[in-house]
């Protein structure tokens, strides 16, 4: 009788635990971040937690997919390579609020939503790549300097409506107001060497080839070029420029993030939070920094040796990315108004 009662008690305990085990079994990720970048992170997460990470990778369309799937979506986590999709996800009401002391402690307030709907995981700066041969040290120091007439016909950039540039223009609006930001964007357009085209690496290539003397680009692309063994010509591009982190004398260089959010109808919401918390951990932040040459958002986390060598310490813009993201729509309309891409 005693053995029977013990068996029944053990069986009931197993049944009660079964849903929890099942719930802890997996997490489904929709990722704009490339597979090579997040794979080592997910492998480490699986090893530490036993939670299986399933990933769908795509360059575009994931927000629309989440929206169309609605409450039937299998997605738990959205990973992005920019603040834009995170902000858009909030506007589309396809992500949920997360209350996590871990995330609040690991991620500075300027790199997360004030209502806990998205969280930055890595940071990068939109810097100025300047020709070593044709731009003297100290000749340009700020984003505002890009409108100086001496740079007429000497600047390259990608489309003014690309998400990276929308965030930069959004920051100009947030800092200076619409009128002054529009004047700045007009001045930048007047100084372009060619019609906006290509990606960020293409701008540095153009500097190397003498098409222009200055280029706007994200900081991590330097790391991708200077270490590119498959396309060694990119090392030459990188070696042809100096890296300028603008506005070190005042507000600091414009920053952007890669980040994450929990899907509104996440079937494994608890695991989704665990994953994002893991990605904000010191171990994961170091992996991120080494693989993609980005800056950890977690304070006091070591940067990669390459970043230390070529970029050193610099002052970051302290403005909340929430305020910057709120101006992205206005930035897109402004780019159209001044005919930036034409």
CSV table of C-alpha atoms in Angstrom, one decimal:
chain,number,residue,atom,x,y,z
A,1,UNK,CA,0.0,0.0,0.0
A,2,UNK,CA,2.8,2.3,1.0
A,3,UNK,CA,4.6,1.6,-2.3
A,4,UNK,CA,1.4,2.2,-4.3
A,5,UNK,CA,0.9,5.6,-2.7
A,6,UNK,CA,4.5,6.5,-3.4
A,7,UNK,CA,4.1,5.4,-7.0
A,8,UNK,CA,0.9,7.4,-7.5
A,9,UNK,CA,2.5,10.5,-5.8
A,10,UNK,CA,5.6,10.2,-8.1
A,11,UNK,CA,3.3,9.8,-11.2
A,12,UNK,CA,1.3,12.8,-10.3
A,13,UNK,CA,4.5,14.8,-9.8
A,14,UNK,CA,5.7,13.8,-13.3
A,15,UNK,CA,2.4,14.7,-14.9
A,16,UNK,CA,2.4,18.1,-13.2
A,17,UNK,CA,5.9,18.7,-14.3
A,18,UNK,CA,5.3,17.6,-17.9
A,19,UNK,CA,3.8,20.9,-19.2
A,20,UNK,CA,6.7,22.9,-17.7
A,21,UNK,CA,9.2,20.6,-19.4
A,22,UNK,CA,7.4,20.9,-22.7
A,23,UNK,CA,7.2,24.7,-22.4
A,24,UNK,CA,10.9,24.9,-21.7
A,25,UNK,CA,11.8,22.8,-24.7
A,26,UNK,CA,12.1,25.4,-27.5
A,27,UNK,CA,12.1,29.0,-28.7
A,28,UNK,CA,11.2,30.1,-32.2
A,29,UNK,CA,13.1,33.0,-33.7
A,30,UNK,CA,12.4,35.2,-36.7
A,31,UNK,CA,15.8,36.8,-37.5
A,32,UNK,CA,17.0,39.6,-39.7
A,33,UNK,CA,20.4,39.0,-38.3
A,34,UNK,CA,22.6,36.7,-40.4
A,35,UNK,CA,23.0,33.0,-39.5
A,36,UNK,CA,26.8,33.1,-39.2
A,37,UNK,CA,26.5,35.8,-36.5
A,38,UNK,CA,23.8,34.4,-34.2
A,39,UNK,CA,24.6,30.6,-34.7
A,40,UNK,CA,27.4,30.5,-32.1
A,41,UNK,CA,25.2,32.5,-29.7
A,42,UNK,CA,22.3,30.1,-30.0
A,43,UNK,CA,24.6,27.1,-29.7
A,44,UNK,CA,25.8,28.5,-26.4
A,45,UNK,CA,22.3,29.3,-25.3
A,46,UNK,CA,21.1,25.7,-26.0
A,47,UNK,CA,24.1,24.3,-24.1
A,48,UNK,CA,23.4,26.4,-21.0
A,49,UNK,CA,19.6,26.1,-20.9
A,50,UNK,CA,18.7,22.9,-22.8
A,51,UNK,CA,16.2,25.0,-24.8
A,52,UNK,CA,16.2,24.3,-28.5
A,53,UNK,CA,16.5,27.4,-30.7
A,54,UNK,CA,14.6,27.2,-34.0
A,55,UNK,CA,15.4,30.0,-36.5
A,56,UNK,CA,13.9,31.5,-39.6
A,57,UNK,CA,16.3,33.8,-41.4
A,58,UNK,CA,15.2,36.5,-43.9
A,59,UNK,CA,16.5,39.8,-45.3
A,60,UNK,CA,13.0,41.3,-45.3
A,61,UNK,CA,9.4,40.5,-44.8
A,62,UNK,CA,9.4,39.2,-41.3
A,63,UNK,CA,7.3,42.0,-39.8
A,64,UNK,CA,4.7,41.4,-42.4
A,65,UNK,CA,4.8,37.7,-41.8
A,66,UNK,CA,4.3,38.2,-38.1
A,67,UNK,CA,1.4,40.6,-38.8
A,68,UNK,CA,-0.3,38.2,-41.2
A,69,UNK,CA,0.1,35.2,-38.9
A,70,UNK,CA,-1.5,37.0,-36.0
A,71,UNK,CA,-2.3,34.8,-33.0
A,72,UNK,CA,-1.3,31.7,-35.0
A,73,UNK,CA,2.3,32.8,-35.4
A,74,UNK,CA,4.9,30.3,-34.0
A,75,UNK,CA,7.4,33.2,-33.5
A,76,UNK,CA,8.6,33.9,-30.0
A,77,UNK,CA,11.5,36.3,-30.7
A,78,UNK,CA,12.2,38.9,-33.4
A,79,UNK,CA,15.9,39.7,-33.9
A,80,UNK,CA,16.8,42.8,-36.0
A,81,UNK,CA,19.9,44.5,-37.3
A,82,UNK,CA,18.6,48.0,-36.8
A,83,UNK,CA,16.3,50.1,-34.6
A,84,UNK,CA,13.9,50.6,-37.5
A,85,UNK,CA,12.2,47.2,-37.6
A,86,UNK,CA,11.9,47.2,-33.8
A,87,UNK,CA,10.1,50.5,-33.8
A,88,UNK,CA,7.9,49.4,-36.7
A,89,UNK,CA,7.0,46.3,-34.9
A,90,UNK,CA,5.8,48.4,-32.0
A,91,UNK,CA,3.7,50.5,-34.4
A,92,UNK,CA,2.2,47.4,-35.9
A,93,UNK,CA,1.4,46.0,-32.4
A,94,UNK,CA,3.1,42.7,-33.0
A,95,UNK,CA,5.4,42.6,-30.0
A,96,UNK,CA,4.7,42.5,-26.3
A,97,UNK,CA,5.9,44.3,-23.2
A,98,UNK,CA,8.6,42.5,-21.2
A,99,UNK,CA,9.3,43.1,-17.5
A,100,UNK,CA,12.8,41.9,-16.7
A,101,UNK,CA,15.1,43.2,-14.0
A,102,UNK,CA,17.9,41.3,-15.8
A,103,UNK,CA,17.4,43.3,-19.0
A,104,UNK,CA,17.0,46.6,-17.2
A,105,UNK,CA,20.3,46.0,-15.4
A,106,UNK,CA,22.2,44.8,-18.4
A,107,UNK,CA,21.0,47.3,-21.1
A,108,UNK,CA,21.2,51.1,-20.6
A,109,UNK,CA,18.0,52.9,-20.8
A,110,UNK,CA,18.9,54.7,-24.0
A,111,UNK,CA,19.2,51.4,-25.8
A,112,UNK,CA,15.8,50.0,-24.8
A,113,UNK,CA,12.1,50.9,-25.2
A,114,UNK,CA,10.8,52.8,-22.2
A,115,UNK,CA,7.9,50.4,-22.0
A,116,UNK,CA,10.0,47.2,-22.4
A,117,UNK,CA,8.8,46.4,-26.0
A,118,UNK,CA,12.3,46.1,-27.5
A,119,UNK,CA,15.9,45.8,-26.3
A,120,UNK,CA,19.2,46.7,-27.9
A,121,UNK,CA,21.8,43.9,-27.9
A,122,UNK,CA,24.7,45.5,-29.8
A,123,UNK,CA,25.6,49.0,-30.8
A,124,UNK,CA,27.4,50.6,-33.7
A,125,UNK,CA,28.2,54.1,-34.7
A,126,UNK,CA,27.4,55.9,-38.1
A,127,UNK,CA,30.9,57.3,-38.7
A,128,UNK,CA,32.7,59.3,-41.3
A,129,UNK,CA,35.3,57.4,-43.4
A,130,UNK,CA,37.9,59.9,-44.5
A,131,UNK,CA,40.6,59.5,-47.1
A,132,UNK,CA,44.0,59.2,-45.6
A,133,UNK,CA,45.6,61.0,-48.6
A,134,UNK,CA,43.1,63.8,-49.2
A,135,UNK,CA,41.6,64.7,-45.9
A,136,UNK,CA,43.9,66.2,-43.2
A,137,UNK,CA,43.6,65.2,-39.6
A,138,UNK,CA,41.1,67.4,-37.8
A,139,UNK,CA,39.7,68.8,-41.0
A,140,UNK,CA,36.3,67.3,-40.2
A,141,UNK,CA,34.9,66.8,-36.8
A,142,UNK,CA,31.1,66.6,-36.9
A,143,UNK,CA,28.1,65.6,-38.9
A,144,UNK,CA,27.3,69.3,-39.2
A,145,UNK,CA,30.7,69.8,-40.9
A,146,UNK,CA,29.5,67.7,-43.8
A,147,UNK,CA,27.6,70.7,-45.2
A,148,UNK,CA,30.7,72.9,-45.4
A,149,UNK,CA,31.0,74.1,-49.0
A,150,UNK,CA,34.7,72.9,-49.1
A,151,UNK,CA,33.3,69.3,-49.3
A,152,UNK,CA,31.3,70.0,-52.4
A,153,UNK,CA,31.5,67.0,-54.8
A,154,UNK,CA,33.5,65.1,-52.2
A,155,UNK,CA,31.0,63.0,-50.2
A,156,UNK,CA,29.5,59.5,-50.8
A,157,UNK,CA,26.7,57.8,-49.1
A,158,UNK,CA,24.0,55.2,-49.7
A,159,UNK,CA,20.3,56.1,-50.2
A,160,UNK,CA,19.0,58.8,-47.9
A,161,UNK,CA,16.0,56.5,-47.3
A,162,UNK,CA,18.0,53.5,-46.2
A,163,UNK,CA,17.3,52.6,-42.6
A,164,UNK,CA,20.8,53.5,-41.4
A,165,UNK,CA,20.6,57.0,-42.8
A,166,UNK,CA,17.0,57.4,-41.6
A,167,UNK,CA,18.2,56.9,-38.1
A,168,UNK,CA,21.0,59.5,-38.6
A,169,UNK,CA,18.6,62.0,-40.0
A,170,UNK,CA,16.2,61.2,-37.2
A,171,UNK,CA,18.9,62.0,-34.7
A,172,UNK,CA,19.5,65.4,-36.4
A,173,UNK,CA,15.8,66.2,-36.2
A,174,UNK,CA,15.7,65.1,-32.5
A,175,UNK,CA,18.8,67.3,-31.7
A,176,UNK,CA,18.2,70.4,-33.9
A,177,UNK,CA,14.5,70.4,-34.9
A,178,UNK,CA,13.0,69.9,-38.3
A,179,UNK,CA,13.9,73.2,-40.0
A,180,UNK,CA,17.6,73.0,-39.1
A,181,UNK,CA,17.7,69.2,-39.9
A,182,UNK,CA,16.2,69.9,-43.3
A,183,UNK,CA,18.8,72.6,-44.0
A,184,UNK,CA,21.5,70.2,-43.0
A,185,UNK,CA,20.2,67.4,-45.3
A,186,UNK,CA,20.0,69.9,-48.2
A,187,UNK,CA,23.6,70.9,-47.5
A,188,UNK,CA,24.8,67.3,-47.4
A,189,UNK,CA,23.0,66.6,-50.7
A,190,UNK,CA,24.7,69.6,-52.3
A,191,UNK,CA,28.1,68.2,-51.4
A,192,UNK,CA,27.6,64.7,-52.8
A,193,UNK,CA,30.1,63.4,-55.3
A,194,UNK,CA,27.5,61.2,-57.0
A,195,UNK,CA,23.9,60.0,-56.7
A,196,UNK,CA,23.4,57.9,-53.5
A,197,UNK,CA,24.0,54.3,-54.4
A,198,UNK,CA,25.4,51.0,-53.1
A,199,UNK,CA,25.9,49.7,-49.6
A,200,UNK,CA,28.2,51.1,-46.9
A,201,UNK,CA,31.3,49.2,-48.1
A,202,UNK,CA,30.7,50.6,-51.6
A,203,UNK,CA,31.2,54.1,-50.2
A,204,UNK,CA,34.6,53.2,-48.7
A,205,UNK,CA,35.6,51.6,-52.0
A,206,UNK,CA,34.6,54.9,-53.7
A,207,UNK,CA,37.0,56.8,-51.3
A,208,UNK,CA,39.8,54.4,-52.2
A,209,UNK,CA,39.1,54.9,-55.9
A,210,UNK,CA,39.1,58.7,-55.6
A,211,UNK,CA,35.4,59.1,-56.4
A,212,UNK,CA,35.0,61.0,-53.1
A,213,UNK,CA,37.0,61.9,-50.1
A,214,UNK,CA,34.4,61.3,-47.3
A,215,UNK,CA,31.8,58.6,-46.8
A,216,UNK,CA,29.1,57.8,-44.3
A,217,UNK,CA,29.1,54.2,-43.0
A,218,UNK,CA,28.5,52.0,-40.0
A,219,UNK,CA,31.6,51.4,-37.9
A,220,UNK,CA,31.4,47.6,-38.0
A,221,UNK,CA,31.9,47.5,-41.7
A,222,UNK,CA,35.5,48.5,-41.2
A,223,UNK,CA,36.1,45.3,-39.2
A,224,UNK,CA,34.4,43.3,-42.0
A,225,UNK,CA,36.6,44.8,-44.6
A,226,UNK,CA,40.0,44.8,-42.8
A,227,UNK,CA,39.6,41.1,-42.0
A,228,UNK,CA,38.2,40.0,-45.3
A,229,UNK,CA,40.4,37.1,-46.5
A,230,UNK,CA,38.0,36.0,-49.3
A,231,UNK,CA,38.0,39.5,-50.9
A,232,UNK,CA,41.4,40.9,-49.9
A,233,UNK,CA,40.7,44.0,-52.0
A,234,UNK,CA,38.4,45.2,-49.2
A,235,UNK,CA,41.4,45.3,-47.0
A,236,UNK,CA,42.9,48.0,-49.3
A,237,UNK,CA,39.6,49.9,-49.1
A,238,UNK,CA,39.8,49.9,-45.3
A,239,UNK,CA,43.4,50.8,-45.2
A,240,UNK,CA,42.7,53.9,-47.4
A,241,UNK,CA,40.6,55.6,-44.8
A,242,UNK,CA,40.7,57.1,-41.3
A,243,UNK,CA,37.8,56.6,-39.0
A,244,UNK,CA,36.1,59.7,-37.7
A,245,UNK,CA,33.7,59.4,-34.8
A,246,UNK,CA,31.9,62.8,-35.1
A,247,UNK,CA,30.9,65.3,-32.5
A,248,UNK,CA,33.4,64.3,-29.9
A,249,UNK,CA,33.4,67.9,-28.7
A,250,UNK,CA,29.7,68.0,-27.9
A,251,UNK,CA,26.9,65.4,-28.0
A,252,UNK,CA,28.9,62.4,-29.3
A,253,UNK,CA,28.7,60.1,-32.3
A,254,UNK,CA,25.3,58.8,-33.5
A,255,UNK,CA,24.6,55.3,-32.3
A,256,UNK,CA,22.3,52.6,-33.6
A,257,UNK,CA,21.6,49.0,-32.4
A,258,UNK,CA,20.8,45.5,-33.3
A,259,UNK,CA,18.1,44.3,-31.0
A,260,UNK,CA,15.3,41.9,-30.0
A,261,UNK,CA,11.6,41.9,-29.0
A,262,UNK,CA,9.2,39.2,-27.9
A,263,UNK,CA,6.4,38.5,-30.3
A,264,UNK,CA,2.9,39.5,-29.2
A,265,UNK,CA,1.5,35.9,-29.5
A,266,UNK,CA,4.7,34.1,-28.5
A,267,UNK,CA,3.8,30.5,-27.6
A,268,UNK,CA,7.0,30.2,-25.6
A,269,UNK,CA,7.1,33.7,-24.1
A,270,UNK,CA,9.1,32.7,-21.0
A,271,UNK,CA,11.8,31.1,-23.1
A,272,UNK,CA,11.8,34.1,-25.4
A,273,UNK,CA,12.7,36.3,-22.4
A,274,UNK,CA,15.3,33.8,-21.3
A,275,UNK,CA,16.9,34.0,-24.7
A,276,UNK,CA,17.0,37.8,-24.7
A,277,UNK,CA,18.4,37.9,-21.2
A,278,UNK,CA,21.1,35.4,-22.3
A,279,UNK,CA,22.0,37.6,-25.3
A,280,UNK,CA,22.5,40.5,-22.9
A,281,UNK,CA,24.8,38.5,-20.7
A,282,UNK,CA,28.5,39.2,-20.6
A,283,UNK,CA,29.4,35.9,-22.3
A,284,UNK,CA,27.0,36.5,-25.2
A,285,UNK,CA,28.0,40.2,-25.5
A,286,UNK,CA,31.6,39.2,-25.9
A,287,UNK,CA,30.7,36.7,-28.7
A,288,UNK,CA,28.6,39.4,-30.5
A,289,UNK,CA,31.5,41.9,-30.3
A,290,UNK,CA,34.1,39.4,-31.6
A,291,UNK,CA,32.0,38.1,-34.5
A,292,UNK,CA,30.5,41.3,-35.9
A,293,UNK,CA,32.9,44.0,-34.7
A,294,UNK,CA,30.1,45.8,-32.8
A,295,UNK,CA,30.1,47.4,-29.4
A,296,UNK,CA,28.5,45.6,-26.5
A,297,UNK,CA,25.6,47.5,-25.0
A,298,UNK,CA,26.2,45.9,-21.6
A,299,UNK,CA,28.3,48.3,-19.6
A,300,UNK,CA,31.9,47.3,-18.7
A,301,UNK,CA,32.0,44.5,-21.3
A,302,UNK,CA,35.3,44.2,-23.2
A,303,UNK,CA,35.3,45.2,-26.8
A,304,UNK,CA,37.0,43.2,-29.5
A,305,UNK,CA,40.8,43.6,-29.9
A,306,UNK,CA,40.2,44.9,-33.4
A,307,UNK,CA,37.9,47.7,-32.2
A,308,UNK,CA,40.4,48.6,-29.5
A,309,UNK,CA,43.2,48.8,-32.1
A,310,UNK,CA,41.4,50.8,-34.7
A,311,UNK,CA,38.6,52.7,-32.9
A,312,UNK,CA,39.6,53.1,-29.3
A,313,UNK,CA,37.4,55.0,-26.9
A,314,UNK,CA,34.9,57.6,-28.1
A,315,UNK,CA,32.0,59.6,-26.8
A,316,UNK,CA,28.6,58.2,-27.7
A,317,UNK,CA,25.5,60.3,-28.3
A,318,UNK,CA,23.5,59.9,-25.1
A,319,UNK,CA,20.1,60.5,-26.7
A,320,UNK,CA,17.5,57.8,-26.3
A,321,UNK,CA,17.0,55.8,-29.4
A,322,UNK,CA,13.3,55.9,-28.7
A,323,UNK,CA,13.4,59.6,-29.5
A,324,UNK,CA,15.5,59.0,-32.6
A,325,UNK,CA,13.2,56.2,-33.9
A,326,UNK,CA,10.1,58.5,-33.4
A,327,UNK,CA,11.6,60.8,-36.1
A,328,UNK,CA,12.3,58.1,-38.7
A,329,UNK,CA,9.0,58.8,-40.6
A,330,UNK,CA,9.7,62.5,-40.7
A,331,UNK,CA,13.3,61.7,-41.9
A,332,UNK,CA,11.9,59.7,-44.8
A,333,UNK,CA,9.6,62.5,-45.8
A,334,UNK,CA,12.4,64.9,-45.5
A,335,UNK,CA,14.6,62.8,-47.8
A,336,UNK,CA,11.9,62.9,-50.4
A,337,UNK,CA,11.3,66.6,-49.9
A,338,UNK,CA,14.9,67.6,-50.6
A,339,UNK,CA,15.2,65.0,-53.4
A,340,UNK,CA,18.2,63.4,-51.7
A,341,UNK,CA,18.3,60.3,-53.9
A,342,UNK,CA,17.7,62.1,-57.2
